[in-house]
Coordinates of C-alpha atoms and ligand atoms in Angstrom, one line a residue:
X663 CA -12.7 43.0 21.9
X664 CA -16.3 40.9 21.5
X665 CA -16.2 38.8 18.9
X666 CA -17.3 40.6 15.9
X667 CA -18.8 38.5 13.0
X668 CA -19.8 41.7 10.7
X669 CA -16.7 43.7 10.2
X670 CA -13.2 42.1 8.7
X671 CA -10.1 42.8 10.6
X672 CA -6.6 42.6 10.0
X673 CA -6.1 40.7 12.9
X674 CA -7.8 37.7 12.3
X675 CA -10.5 36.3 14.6
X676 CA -10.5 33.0 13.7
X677 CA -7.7 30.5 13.0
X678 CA -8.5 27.1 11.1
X679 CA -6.0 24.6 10.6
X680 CA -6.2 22.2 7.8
X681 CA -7.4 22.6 4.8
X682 CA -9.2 18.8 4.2
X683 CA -13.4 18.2 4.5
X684 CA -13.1 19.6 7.7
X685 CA -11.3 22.9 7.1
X686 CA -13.0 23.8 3.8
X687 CA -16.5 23.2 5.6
X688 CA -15.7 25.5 8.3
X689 CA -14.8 28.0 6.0
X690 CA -17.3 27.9 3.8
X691 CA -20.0 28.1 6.9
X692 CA -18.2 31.0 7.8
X693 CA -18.4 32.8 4.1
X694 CA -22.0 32.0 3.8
X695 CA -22.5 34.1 7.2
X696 CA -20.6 36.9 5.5
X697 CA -17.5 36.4 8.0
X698 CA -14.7 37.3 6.2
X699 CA -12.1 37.6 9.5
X700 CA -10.2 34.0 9.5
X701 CA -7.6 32.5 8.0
X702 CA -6.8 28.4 7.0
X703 CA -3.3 27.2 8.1
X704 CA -2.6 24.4 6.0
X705 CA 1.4 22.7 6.1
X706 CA 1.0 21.4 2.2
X707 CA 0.9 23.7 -0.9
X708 CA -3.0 22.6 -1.7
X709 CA -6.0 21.9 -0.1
X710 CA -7.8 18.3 0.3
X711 CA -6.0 17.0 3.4
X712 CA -6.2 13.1 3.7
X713 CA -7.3 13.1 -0.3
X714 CA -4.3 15.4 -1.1
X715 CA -1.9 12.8 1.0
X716 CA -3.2 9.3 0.1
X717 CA -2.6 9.2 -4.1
X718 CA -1.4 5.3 -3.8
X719 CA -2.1 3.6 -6.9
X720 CA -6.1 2.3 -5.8
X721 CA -6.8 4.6 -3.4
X722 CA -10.4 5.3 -3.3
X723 CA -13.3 6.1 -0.5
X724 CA -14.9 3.2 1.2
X725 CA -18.1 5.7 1.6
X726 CA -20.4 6.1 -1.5
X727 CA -19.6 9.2 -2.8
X728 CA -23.2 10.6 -3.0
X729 CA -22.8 10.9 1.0
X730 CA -19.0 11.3 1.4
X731 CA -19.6 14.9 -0.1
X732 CA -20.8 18.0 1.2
X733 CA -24.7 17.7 1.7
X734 CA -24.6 21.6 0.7
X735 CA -22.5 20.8 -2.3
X736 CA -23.7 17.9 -4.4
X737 CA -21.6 16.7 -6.9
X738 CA -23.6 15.4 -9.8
X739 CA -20.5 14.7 -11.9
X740 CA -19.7 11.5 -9.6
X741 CA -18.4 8.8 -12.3
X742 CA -17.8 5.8 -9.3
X743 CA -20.4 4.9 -6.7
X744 CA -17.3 5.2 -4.7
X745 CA -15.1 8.1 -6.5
X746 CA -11.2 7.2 -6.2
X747 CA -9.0 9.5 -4.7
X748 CA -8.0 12.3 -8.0
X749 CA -12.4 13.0 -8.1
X750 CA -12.4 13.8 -4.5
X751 CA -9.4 15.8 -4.7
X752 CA -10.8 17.3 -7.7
X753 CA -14.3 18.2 -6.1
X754 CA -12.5 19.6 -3.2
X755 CA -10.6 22.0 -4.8
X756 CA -13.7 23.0 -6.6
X757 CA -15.3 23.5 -3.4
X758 CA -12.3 26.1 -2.5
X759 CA -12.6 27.5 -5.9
X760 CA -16.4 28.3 -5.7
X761 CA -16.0 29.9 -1.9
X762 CA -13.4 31.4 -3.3
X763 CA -11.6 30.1 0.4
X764 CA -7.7 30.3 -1.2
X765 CA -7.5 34.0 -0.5
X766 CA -7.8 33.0 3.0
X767 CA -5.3 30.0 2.8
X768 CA -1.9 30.6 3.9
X769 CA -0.1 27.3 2.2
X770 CA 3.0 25.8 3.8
X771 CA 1.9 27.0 7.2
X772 CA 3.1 23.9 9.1
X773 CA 1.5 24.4 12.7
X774 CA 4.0 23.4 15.4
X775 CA 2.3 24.8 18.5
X776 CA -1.0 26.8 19.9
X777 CA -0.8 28.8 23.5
X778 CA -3.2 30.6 24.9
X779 CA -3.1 33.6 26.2
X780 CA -5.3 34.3 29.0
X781 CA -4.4 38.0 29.6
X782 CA -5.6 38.5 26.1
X783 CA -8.1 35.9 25.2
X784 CA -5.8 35.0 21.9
X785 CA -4.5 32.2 20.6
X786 CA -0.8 32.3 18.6
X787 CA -0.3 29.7 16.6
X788 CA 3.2 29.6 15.3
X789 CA 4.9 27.5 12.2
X790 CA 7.7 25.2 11.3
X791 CA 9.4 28.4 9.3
X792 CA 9.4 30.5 12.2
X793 CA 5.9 32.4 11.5
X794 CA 3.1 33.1 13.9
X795 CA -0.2 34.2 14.0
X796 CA -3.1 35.1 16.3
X797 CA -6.5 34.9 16.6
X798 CA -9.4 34.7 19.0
X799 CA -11.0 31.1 18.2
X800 CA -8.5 28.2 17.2
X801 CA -10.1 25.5 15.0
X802 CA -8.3 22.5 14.6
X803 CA -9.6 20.3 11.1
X804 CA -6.1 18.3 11.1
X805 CA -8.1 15.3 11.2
X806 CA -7.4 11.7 13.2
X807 CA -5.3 10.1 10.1
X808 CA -2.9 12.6 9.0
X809 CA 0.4 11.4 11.1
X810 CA 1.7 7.9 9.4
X811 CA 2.6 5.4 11.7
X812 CA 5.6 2.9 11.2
X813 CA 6.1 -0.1 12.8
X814 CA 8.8 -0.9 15.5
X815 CA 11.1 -2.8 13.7
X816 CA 14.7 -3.8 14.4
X817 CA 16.6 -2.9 11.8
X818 CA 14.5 -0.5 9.8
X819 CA 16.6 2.6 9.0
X820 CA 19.7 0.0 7.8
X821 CA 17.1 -1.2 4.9
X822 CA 19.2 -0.1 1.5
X823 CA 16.7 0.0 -1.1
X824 CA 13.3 1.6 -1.6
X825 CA 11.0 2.0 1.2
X826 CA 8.0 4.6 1.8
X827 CA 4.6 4.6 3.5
X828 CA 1.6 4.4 1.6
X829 CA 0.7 8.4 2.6
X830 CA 4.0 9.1 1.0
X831 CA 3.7 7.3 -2.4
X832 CA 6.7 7.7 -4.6
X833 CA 4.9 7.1 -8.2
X834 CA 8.4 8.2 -9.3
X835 CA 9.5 4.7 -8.6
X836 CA 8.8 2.0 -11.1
X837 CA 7.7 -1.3 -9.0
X838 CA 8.0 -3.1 -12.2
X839 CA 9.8 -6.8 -11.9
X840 CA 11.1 -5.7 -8.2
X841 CA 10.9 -7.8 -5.1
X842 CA 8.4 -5.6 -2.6
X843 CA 7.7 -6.6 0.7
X844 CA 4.1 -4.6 2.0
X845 CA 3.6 -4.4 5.3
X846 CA 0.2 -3.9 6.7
X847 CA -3.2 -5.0 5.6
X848 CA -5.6 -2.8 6.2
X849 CA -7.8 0.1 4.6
X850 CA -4.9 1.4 2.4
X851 CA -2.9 -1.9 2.0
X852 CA -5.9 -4.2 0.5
X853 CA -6.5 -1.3 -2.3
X854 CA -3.1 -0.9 -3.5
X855 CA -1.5 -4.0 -3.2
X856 CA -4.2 -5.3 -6.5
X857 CA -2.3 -2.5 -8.2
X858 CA 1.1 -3.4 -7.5
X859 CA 0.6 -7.4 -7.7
X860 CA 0.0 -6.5 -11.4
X861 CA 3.4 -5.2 -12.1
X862 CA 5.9 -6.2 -8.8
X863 CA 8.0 -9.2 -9.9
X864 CA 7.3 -10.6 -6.2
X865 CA 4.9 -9.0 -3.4
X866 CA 5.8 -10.5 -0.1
X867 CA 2.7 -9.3 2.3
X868 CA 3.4 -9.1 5.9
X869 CA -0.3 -9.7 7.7
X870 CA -0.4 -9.0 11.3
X871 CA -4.1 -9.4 11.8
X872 CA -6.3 -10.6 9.0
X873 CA -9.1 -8.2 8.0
X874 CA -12.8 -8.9 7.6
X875 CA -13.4 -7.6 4.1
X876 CA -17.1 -7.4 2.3
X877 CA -18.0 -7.4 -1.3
X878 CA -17.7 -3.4 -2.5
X879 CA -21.3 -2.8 -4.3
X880 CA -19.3 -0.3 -6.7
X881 CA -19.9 0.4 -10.0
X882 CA -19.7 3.2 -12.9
X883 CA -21.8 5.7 -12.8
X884 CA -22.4 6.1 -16.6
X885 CA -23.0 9.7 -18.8
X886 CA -27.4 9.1 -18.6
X887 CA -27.2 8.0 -15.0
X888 CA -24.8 11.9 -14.0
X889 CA -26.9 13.9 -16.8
X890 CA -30.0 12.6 -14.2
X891 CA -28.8 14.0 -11.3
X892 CA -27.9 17.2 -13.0
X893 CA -31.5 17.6 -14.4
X894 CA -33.0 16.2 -11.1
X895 CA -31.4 17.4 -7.6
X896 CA -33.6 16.0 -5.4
X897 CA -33.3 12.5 -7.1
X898 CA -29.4 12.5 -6.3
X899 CA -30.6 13.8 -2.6
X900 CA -33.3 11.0 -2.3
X901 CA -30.1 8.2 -3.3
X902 CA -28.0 10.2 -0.7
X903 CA -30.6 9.9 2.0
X904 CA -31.3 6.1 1.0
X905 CA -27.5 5.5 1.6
X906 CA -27.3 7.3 4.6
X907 CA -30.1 5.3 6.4
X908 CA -28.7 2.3 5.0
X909 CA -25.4 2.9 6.3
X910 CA -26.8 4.1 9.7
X911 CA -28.8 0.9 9.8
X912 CA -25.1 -1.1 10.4
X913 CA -25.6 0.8 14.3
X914 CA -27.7 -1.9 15.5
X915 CA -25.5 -4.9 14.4
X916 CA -22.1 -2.4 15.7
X917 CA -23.3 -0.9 19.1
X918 CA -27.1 -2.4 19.7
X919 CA -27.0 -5.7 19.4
X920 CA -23.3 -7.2 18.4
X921 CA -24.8 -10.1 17.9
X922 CA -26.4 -9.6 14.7
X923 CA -22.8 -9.2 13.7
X924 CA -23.2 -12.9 12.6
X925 CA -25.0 -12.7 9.3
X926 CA -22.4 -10.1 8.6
X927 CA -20.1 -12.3 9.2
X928 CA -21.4 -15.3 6.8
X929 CA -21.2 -13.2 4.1
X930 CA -17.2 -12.0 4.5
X931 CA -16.3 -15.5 5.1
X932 CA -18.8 -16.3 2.0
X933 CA -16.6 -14.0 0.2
X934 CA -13.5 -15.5 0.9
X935 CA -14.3 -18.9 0.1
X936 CA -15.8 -17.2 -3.3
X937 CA -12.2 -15.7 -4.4
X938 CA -9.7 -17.8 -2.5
X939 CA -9.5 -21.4 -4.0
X940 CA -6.2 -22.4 -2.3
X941 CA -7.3 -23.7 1.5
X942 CA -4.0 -22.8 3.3
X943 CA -4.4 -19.1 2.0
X944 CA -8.2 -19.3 2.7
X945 CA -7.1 -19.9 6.3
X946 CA -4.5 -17.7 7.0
X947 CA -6.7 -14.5 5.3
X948 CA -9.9 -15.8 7.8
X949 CA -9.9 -13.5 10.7
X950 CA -10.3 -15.2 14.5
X951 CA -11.8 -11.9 15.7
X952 CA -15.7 -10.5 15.6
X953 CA -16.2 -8.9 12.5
X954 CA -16.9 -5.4 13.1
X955 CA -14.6 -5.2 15.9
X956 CA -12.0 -3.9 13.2
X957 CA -13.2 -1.7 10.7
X958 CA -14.6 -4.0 8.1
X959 CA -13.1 -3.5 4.6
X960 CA -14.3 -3.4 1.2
X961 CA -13.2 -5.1 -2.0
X962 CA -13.6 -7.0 -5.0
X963 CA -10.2 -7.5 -5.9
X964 CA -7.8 -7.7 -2.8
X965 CA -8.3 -12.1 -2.4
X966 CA -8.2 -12.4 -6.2
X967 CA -4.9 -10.9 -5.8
X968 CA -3.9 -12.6 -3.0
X969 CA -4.5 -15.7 -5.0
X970 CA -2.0 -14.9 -7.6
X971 CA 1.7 -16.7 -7.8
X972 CA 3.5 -14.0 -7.4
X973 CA 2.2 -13.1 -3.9
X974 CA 3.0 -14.4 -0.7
X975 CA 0.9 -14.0 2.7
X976 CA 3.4 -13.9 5.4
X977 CA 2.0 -14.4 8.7
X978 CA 5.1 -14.8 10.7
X979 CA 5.8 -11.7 12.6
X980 CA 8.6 -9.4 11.3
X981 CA 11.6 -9.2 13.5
X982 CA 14.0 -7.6 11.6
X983 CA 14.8 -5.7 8.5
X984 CA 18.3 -5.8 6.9
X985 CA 20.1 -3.9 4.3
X986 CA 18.5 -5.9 1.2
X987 CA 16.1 -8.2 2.9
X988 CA 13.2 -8.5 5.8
X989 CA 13.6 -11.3 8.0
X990 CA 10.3 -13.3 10.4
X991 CA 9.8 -15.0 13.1
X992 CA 10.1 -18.5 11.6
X993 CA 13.7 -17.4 10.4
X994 CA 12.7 -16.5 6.7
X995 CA 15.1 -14.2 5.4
X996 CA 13.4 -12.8 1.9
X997 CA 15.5 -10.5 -0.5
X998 CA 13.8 -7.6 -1.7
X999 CA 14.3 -4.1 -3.6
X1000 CA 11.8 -2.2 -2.0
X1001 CA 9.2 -1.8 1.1
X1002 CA 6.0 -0.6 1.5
X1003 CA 4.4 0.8 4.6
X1004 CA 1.1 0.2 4.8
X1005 CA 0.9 0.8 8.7
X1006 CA -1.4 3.7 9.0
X1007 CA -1.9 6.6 11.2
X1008 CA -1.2 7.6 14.6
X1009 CA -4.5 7.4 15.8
X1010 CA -4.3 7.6 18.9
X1011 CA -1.7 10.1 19.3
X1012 CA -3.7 13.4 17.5
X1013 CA -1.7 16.0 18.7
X1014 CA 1.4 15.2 19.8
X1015 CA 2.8 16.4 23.1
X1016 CA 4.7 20.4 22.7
X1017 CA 1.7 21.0 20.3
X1018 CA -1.6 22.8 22.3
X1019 CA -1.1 24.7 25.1
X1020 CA -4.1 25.7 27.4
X1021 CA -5.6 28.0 30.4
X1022 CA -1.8 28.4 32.3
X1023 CA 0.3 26.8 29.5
X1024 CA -1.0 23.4 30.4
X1025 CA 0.0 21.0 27.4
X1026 CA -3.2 19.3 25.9
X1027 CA -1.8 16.1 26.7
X1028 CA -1.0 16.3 30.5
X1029 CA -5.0 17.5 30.2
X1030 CA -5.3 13.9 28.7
X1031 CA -4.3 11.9 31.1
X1032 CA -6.3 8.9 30.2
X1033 CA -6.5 9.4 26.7
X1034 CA -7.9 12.3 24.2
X1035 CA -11.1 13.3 25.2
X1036 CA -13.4 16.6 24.4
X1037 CA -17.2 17.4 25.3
X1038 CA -18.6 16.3 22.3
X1039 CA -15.4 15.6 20.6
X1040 CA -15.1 19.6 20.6
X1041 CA -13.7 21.3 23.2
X1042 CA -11.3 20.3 26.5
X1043 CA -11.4 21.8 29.3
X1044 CA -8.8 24.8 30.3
X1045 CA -8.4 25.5 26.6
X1046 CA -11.0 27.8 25.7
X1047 CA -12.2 28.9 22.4
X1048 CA -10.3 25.6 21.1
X1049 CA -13.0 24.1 19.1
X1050 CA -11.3 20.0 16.9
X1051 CA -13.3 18.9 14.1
X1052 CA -13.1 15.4 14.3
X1053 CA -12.0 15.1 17.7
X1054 CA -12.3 12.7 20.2
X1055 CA -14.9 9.9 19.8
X1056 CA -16.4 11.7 16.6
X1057 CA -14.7 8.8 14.3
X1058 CA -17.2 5.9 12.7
X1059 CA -17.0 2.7 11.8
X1060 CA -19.9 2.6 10.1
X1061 CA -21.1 6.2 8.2
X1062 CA -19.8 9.0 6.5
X1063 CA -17.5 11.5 8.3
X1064 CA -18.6 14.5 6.3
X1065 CA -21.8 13.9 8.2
X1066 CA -19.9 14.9 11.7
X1067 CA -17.7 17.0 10.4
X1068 CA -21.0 19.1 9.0
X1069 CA -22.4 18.7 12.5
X1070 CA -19.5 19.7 14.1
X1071 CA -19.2 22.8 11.7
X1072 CA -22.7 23.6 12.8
X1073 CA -21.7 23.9 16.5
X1074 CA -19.1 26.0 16.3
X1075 CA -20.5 28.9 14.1
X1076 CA -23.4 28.4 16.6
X1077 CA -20.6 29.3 19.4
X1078 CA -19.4 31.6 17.3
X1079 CA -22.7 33.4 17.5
X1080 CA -23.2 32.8 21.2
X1081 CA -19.9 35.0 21.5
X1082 CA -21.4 37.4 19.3
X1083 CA -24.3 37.9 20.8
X1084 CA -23.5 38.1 24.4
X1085 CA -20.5 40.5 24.0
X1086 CA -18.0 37.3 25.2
X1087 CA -14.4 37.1 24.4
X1088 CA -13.8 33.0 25.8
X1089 CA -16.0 30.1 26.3
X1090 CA -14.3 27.8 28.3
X1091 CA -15.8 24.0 28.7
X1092 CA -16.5 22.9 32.2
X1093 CA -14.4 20.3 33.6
X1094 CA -17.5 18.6 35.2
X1095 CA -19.9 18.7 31.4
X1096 CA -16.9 17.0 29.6
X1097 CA -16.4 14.4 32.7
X1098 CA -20.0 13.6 32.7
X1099 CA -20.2 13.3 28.8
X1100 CA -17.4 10.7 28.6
X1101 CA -18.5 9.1 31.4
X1102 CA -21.9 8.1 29.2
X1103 CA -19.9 7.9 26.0
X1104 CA -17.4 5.4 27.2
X1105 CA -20.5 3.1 29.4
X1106 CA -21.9 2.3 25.8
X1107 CA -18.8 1.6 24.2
X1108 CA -18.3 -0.8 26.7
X1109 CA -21.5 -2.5 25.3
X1110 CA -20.5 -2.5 21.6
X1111 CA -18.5 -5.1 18.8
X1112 CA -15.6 -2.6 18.9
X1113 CA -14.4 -3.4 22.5
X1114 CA -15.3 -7.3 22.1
X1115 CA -11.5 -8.0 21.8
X1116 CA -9.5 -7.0 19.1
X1117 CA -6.6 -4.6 18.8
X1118 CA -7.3 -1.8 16.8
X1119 CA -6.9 1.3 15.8
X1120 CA -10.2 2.5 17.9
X1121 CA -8.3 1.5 21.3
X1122 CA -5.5 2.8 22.9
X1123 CA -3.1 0.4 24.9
X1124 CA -5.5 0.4 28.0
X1125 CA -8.5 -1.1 25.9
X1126 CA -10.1 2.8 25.9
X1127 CA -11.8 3.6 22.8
X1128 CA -11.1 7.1 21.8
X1129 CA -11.7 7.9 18.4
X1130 CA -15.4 6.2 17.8
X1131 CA -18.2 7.7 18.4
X1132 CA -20.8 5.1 20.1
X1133 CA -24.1 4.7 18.1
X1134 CA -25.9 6.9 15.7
X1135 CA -24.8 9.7 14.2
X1136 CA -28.6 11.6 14.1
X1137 CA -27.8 11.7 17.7
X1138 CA -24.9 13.3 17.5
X1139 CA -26.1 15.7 15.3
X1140 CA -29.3 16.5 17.6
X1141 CA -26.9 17.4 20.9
X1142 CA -24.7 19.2 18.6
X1143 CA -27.5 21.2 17.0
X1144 CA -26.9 24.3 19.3
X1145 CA -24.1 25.6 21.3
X1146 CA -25.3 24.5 25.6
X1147 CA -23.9 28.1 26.8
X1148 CA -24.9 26.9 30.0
X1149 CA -22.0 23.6 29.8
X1150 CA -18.9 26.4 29.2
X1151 CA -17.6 28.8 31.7
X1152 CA -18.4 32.1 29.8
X1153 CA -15.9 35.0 30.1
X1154 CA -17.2 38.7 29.1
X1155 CA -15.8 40.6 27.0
X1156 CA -13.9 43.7 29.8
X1157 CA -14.3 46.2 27.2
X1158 CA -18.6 45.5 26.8
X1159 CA -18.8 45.7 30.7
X1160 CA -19.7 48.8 32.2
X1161 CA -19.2 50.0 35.6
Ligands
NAP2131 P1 -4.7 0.7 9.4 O1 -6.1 0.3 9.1 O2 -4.3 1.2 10.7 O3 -3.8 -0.6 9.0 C1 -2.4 -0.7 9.3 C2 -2.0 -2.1 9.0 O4 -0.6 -2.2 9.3 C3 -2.7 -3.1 9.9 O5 -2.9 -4.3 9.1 C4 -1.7 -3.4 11.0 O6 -1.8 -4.7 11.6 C5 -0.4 -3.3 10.2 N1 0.8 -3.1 11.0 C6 1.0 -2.0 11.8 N2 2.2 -2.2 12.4 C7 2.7 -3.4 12.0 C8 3.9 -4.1 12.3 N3 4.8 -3.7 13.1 N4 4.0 -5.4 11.7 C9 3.1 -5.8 10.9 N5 1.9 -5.2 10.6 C10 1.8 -4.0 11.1 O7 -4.1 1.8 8.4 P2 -4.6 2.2 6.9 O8 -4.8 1.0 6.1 O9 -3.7 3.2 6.4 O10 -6.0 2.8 7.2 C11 -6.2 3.7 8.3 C12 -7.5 4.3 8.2 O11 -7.6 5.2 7.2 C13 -8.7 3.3 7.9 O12 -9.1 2.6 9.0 C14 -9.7 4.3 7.4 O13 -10.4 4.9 8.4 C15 -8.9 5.2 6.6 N6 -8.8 4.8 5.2 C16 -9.9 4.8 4.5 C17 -9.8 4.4 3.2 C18 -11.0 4.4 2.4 O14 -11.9 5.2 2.6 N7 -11.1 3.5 1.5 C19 -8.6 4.0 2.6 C20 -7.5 4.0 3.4 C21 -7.6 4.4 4.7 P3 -2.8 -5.0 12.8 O15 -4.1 -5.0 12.2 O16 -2.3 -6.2 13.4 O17 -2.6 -3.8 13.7

């Protein structure tokens, strides 16, 4: 059967999973072309992915929100220049409520594994409760930061009192006067440990790895300023483009010329000396890596906090947790009610072995040998029709990701239409397109502030980045402006040929 975009069918032709930025935009592309034949697997019970997750007290975007929104749908209602986490959430679900996308959402659907079949050109995805479901094209929008990660610790499950990680917040539990420990500094940790240092009796914070953090240029976006950009679209789309090249401009000091990462860097520690008084904490909050190399943070009120008497920066490595208490490397053994995991994602393990099966039931990640990688952070060899939204090297350091994953989104109904069209029933990447293309994707990330020495999140254990993308994002958008039929092994449909 060719891919049919025109007629809807109970068997569904197209399976998306995930419901966040990425999911919603692929679903609404395929709305607006009048495709109707696809369904959204999504493990929670509502949409908004990452911004249905993250709800720690603090949690906000470190994107303005004029850009970290759908350029197709722009919210004028924005009341932050960087909206916290219950607006986004909010204009999400509008989004899904004005494509009306939940008739196509099948909530609690929590994907376990994806084969493909060959014989029939069809993917069956099945679920944690034992359902399954097929389709022609899989989509994957589970994003790169939707696994927590905890930290190795001896000791860890014997830990008696509270303990949950940040994507997990239990708001149910009153941090007033307790003893927390935090572990962690980075994006999540530095926004909601000002929240709890206002009510914990104690905050002991564990910092591995100081973070370079920047001024945030937030403020309130008042009643005249929103009435504006109802009245004036294109005023709101003229700010959006102004931030956009603005933020694109940070390219050159990332992946051009890492030197210019200097100035940048006289203004964190600038910053620091600004809000920290106390030289000993001044010291241990400096970084001794490149700025830039880890993603750079933004706030106003993280070193304020830090400053206050009830907070202690640990810098002594954690060996060991105990029933009531965590104990470090220098021998410290601090009492405390609860813990707070502020580790982060699984970055580099997207999809976890046992979960995508290819051409010959090849598991995605004996296809990864060295790492994830995708032509164009899309599609992987042997696993046709596959198409991941947010895939390999399509993260930034430095931009919005609704910008990629709108580019991404782009490509794929483009595919979609290339199937169409020429009566094909798989498109299959060749092996020797995605080899080239990470070839010249990893030579310039050899070149930028990212691989200058740092660990992070952006490298796996073998120094390989595989989660950034190297340089601008206009040129990512330009090579993923049309499907390149002539990069993908393309299988016709047996039922369109004739003898
Ligand atoms: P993260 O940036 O990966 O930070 C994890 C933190 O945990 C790091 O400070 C890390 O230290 C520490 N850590 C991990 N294992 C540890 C251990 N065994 N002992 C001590 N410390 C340990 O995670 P995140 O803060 O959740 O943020 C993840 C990403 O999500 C961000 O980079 C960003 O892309 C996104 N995010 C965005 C926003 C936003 O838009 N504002 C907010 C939150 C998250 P090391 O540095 O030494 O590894």
């Amino acid at each position: 059967m060719a891919y049919d975009a025109g007629k809807p069918n109970e068997n569904k032709q197209i399976l998306i999973i995930g419901s966040g930025f990425a999911g919603l935009c692929m679903a609404i592309k395929l709305r607006e072309q009048g495709i109707e034949d696809f369904q959204i697997l999504e493990r929670g019970d509502d949409v908004g992915g990452t911004w249905r997750d993250n709800h720690y007290p603090g949690c906000a975007c470190d994107v303005q929100s004029h850009l970290y929104s759908f350029s197709f749908e722009p919210n004028p209602e924005w009341t932050r220049m960087f909206a916290r986490q219950p607006e986004i959430k909010a204009y999400l679900e509008k989004c899904a409520a004005k494509y009306d996308l939940r008739r196509h959402i099948v909530f609690g659907a929590n994907v376990q594994n994806a084969r493909y079949d060959e014989a029939t050109a069809t993917w069956t995805v099945k679920t944690a409760d034992g359902r399954s479901f097929s389709g022609r094209v899989l989509v994957s929008g589970m994003g790169g930061l939707s696994n927590p990660a905890m930290p190795n610790v001896k000791g860890l499950d014997s830990f008696k009192g509270k303990a949950f990680h940040s994507a997990h917040w239990d708001h149910g539990y009153d941090l007033s006067d307790k003893r927390v420990a935090v572990i962690g500094t980075g994006a999540s940790a530095i926004q909601f440990v000002p929240q709890i240092q206002k009510a914990a009796k104690r905050v002991d914070l564990y910092q591995r790895t100081a973070p370079w953090i920047m001024p945030k240029p937030d403020r309130e976006i008042g009643s005249r300023e929103r009435r504006l950009y109802r009245a004036l679209p294109a005023l709101q789309n003229a700010y959006r483009t102004a931030i956009y090249w603005m933020l694109e401009s940070r390219v050159l000091g990332f992946a051009v010329n890492p030197k210019l990462m200097t100035m940048v860097e006289g203004v964190a520690r600038g910053h620091i000396k600004r809000q920290i008084k106390d030289p000993a904490l001044r010291a241990k909050v400096t970084p001794d890596y490149t700025i830039g190399c880890k993603r750079i943070l933004i706030s106003n009120d993280y070193y304020p906090a830090l400053a206050q008497a009830n907070v202690d920066v640990i810098t002594d490595d954690i060996v060991e947790v105990r029933a009531n208490s965590v104990v470090d490397s220098a021998g410290n053994e601090r009492v405390v009610d609860a813990i707070i995991y502020g580790t982060g994602f699984k970055a580099q393990d997207p999809m976890p072995r046992g979960t995508v099966f290819g051409n010959g039931g090849v598991d995605l990640l004996d296809a990864w040998k060295t790492g994830p990688e995708a032509y164009l952070g899309l599609s992987v060899a042997g696993f046709p029709n596959f198409f991941m939204l947010v895939g390999p090297n399509t993260g930034l350091g430095h931009n919005s990701m609704v910008f990629m994953i709108e580019s991404q989104v782009a490509y794929v109904m483009d595919a979609l239409r290339t199937m169409r069209k020429q009566k094909l029933r798989a498109v299959d990447v060749k092996p020797d397109a995605q080899v080239t293309f990470n070839e010249s994707i990893q030579g310039q990330l050899s070149k930028t502030v990212w691989t200058s020495g740092c660990k992070s999140w952006y490298v796996d254990a073998n120094g390989k980045n595989t989660t950034l993308w190297p340089g601008f994002t206009f040129i990512y958008r330009g090579k993923t402006r049309r499907f390149p039929a002539t990069a993908y092994r393309l299988e016709r449909d047996p039922a369109t040929v004739t003898a």
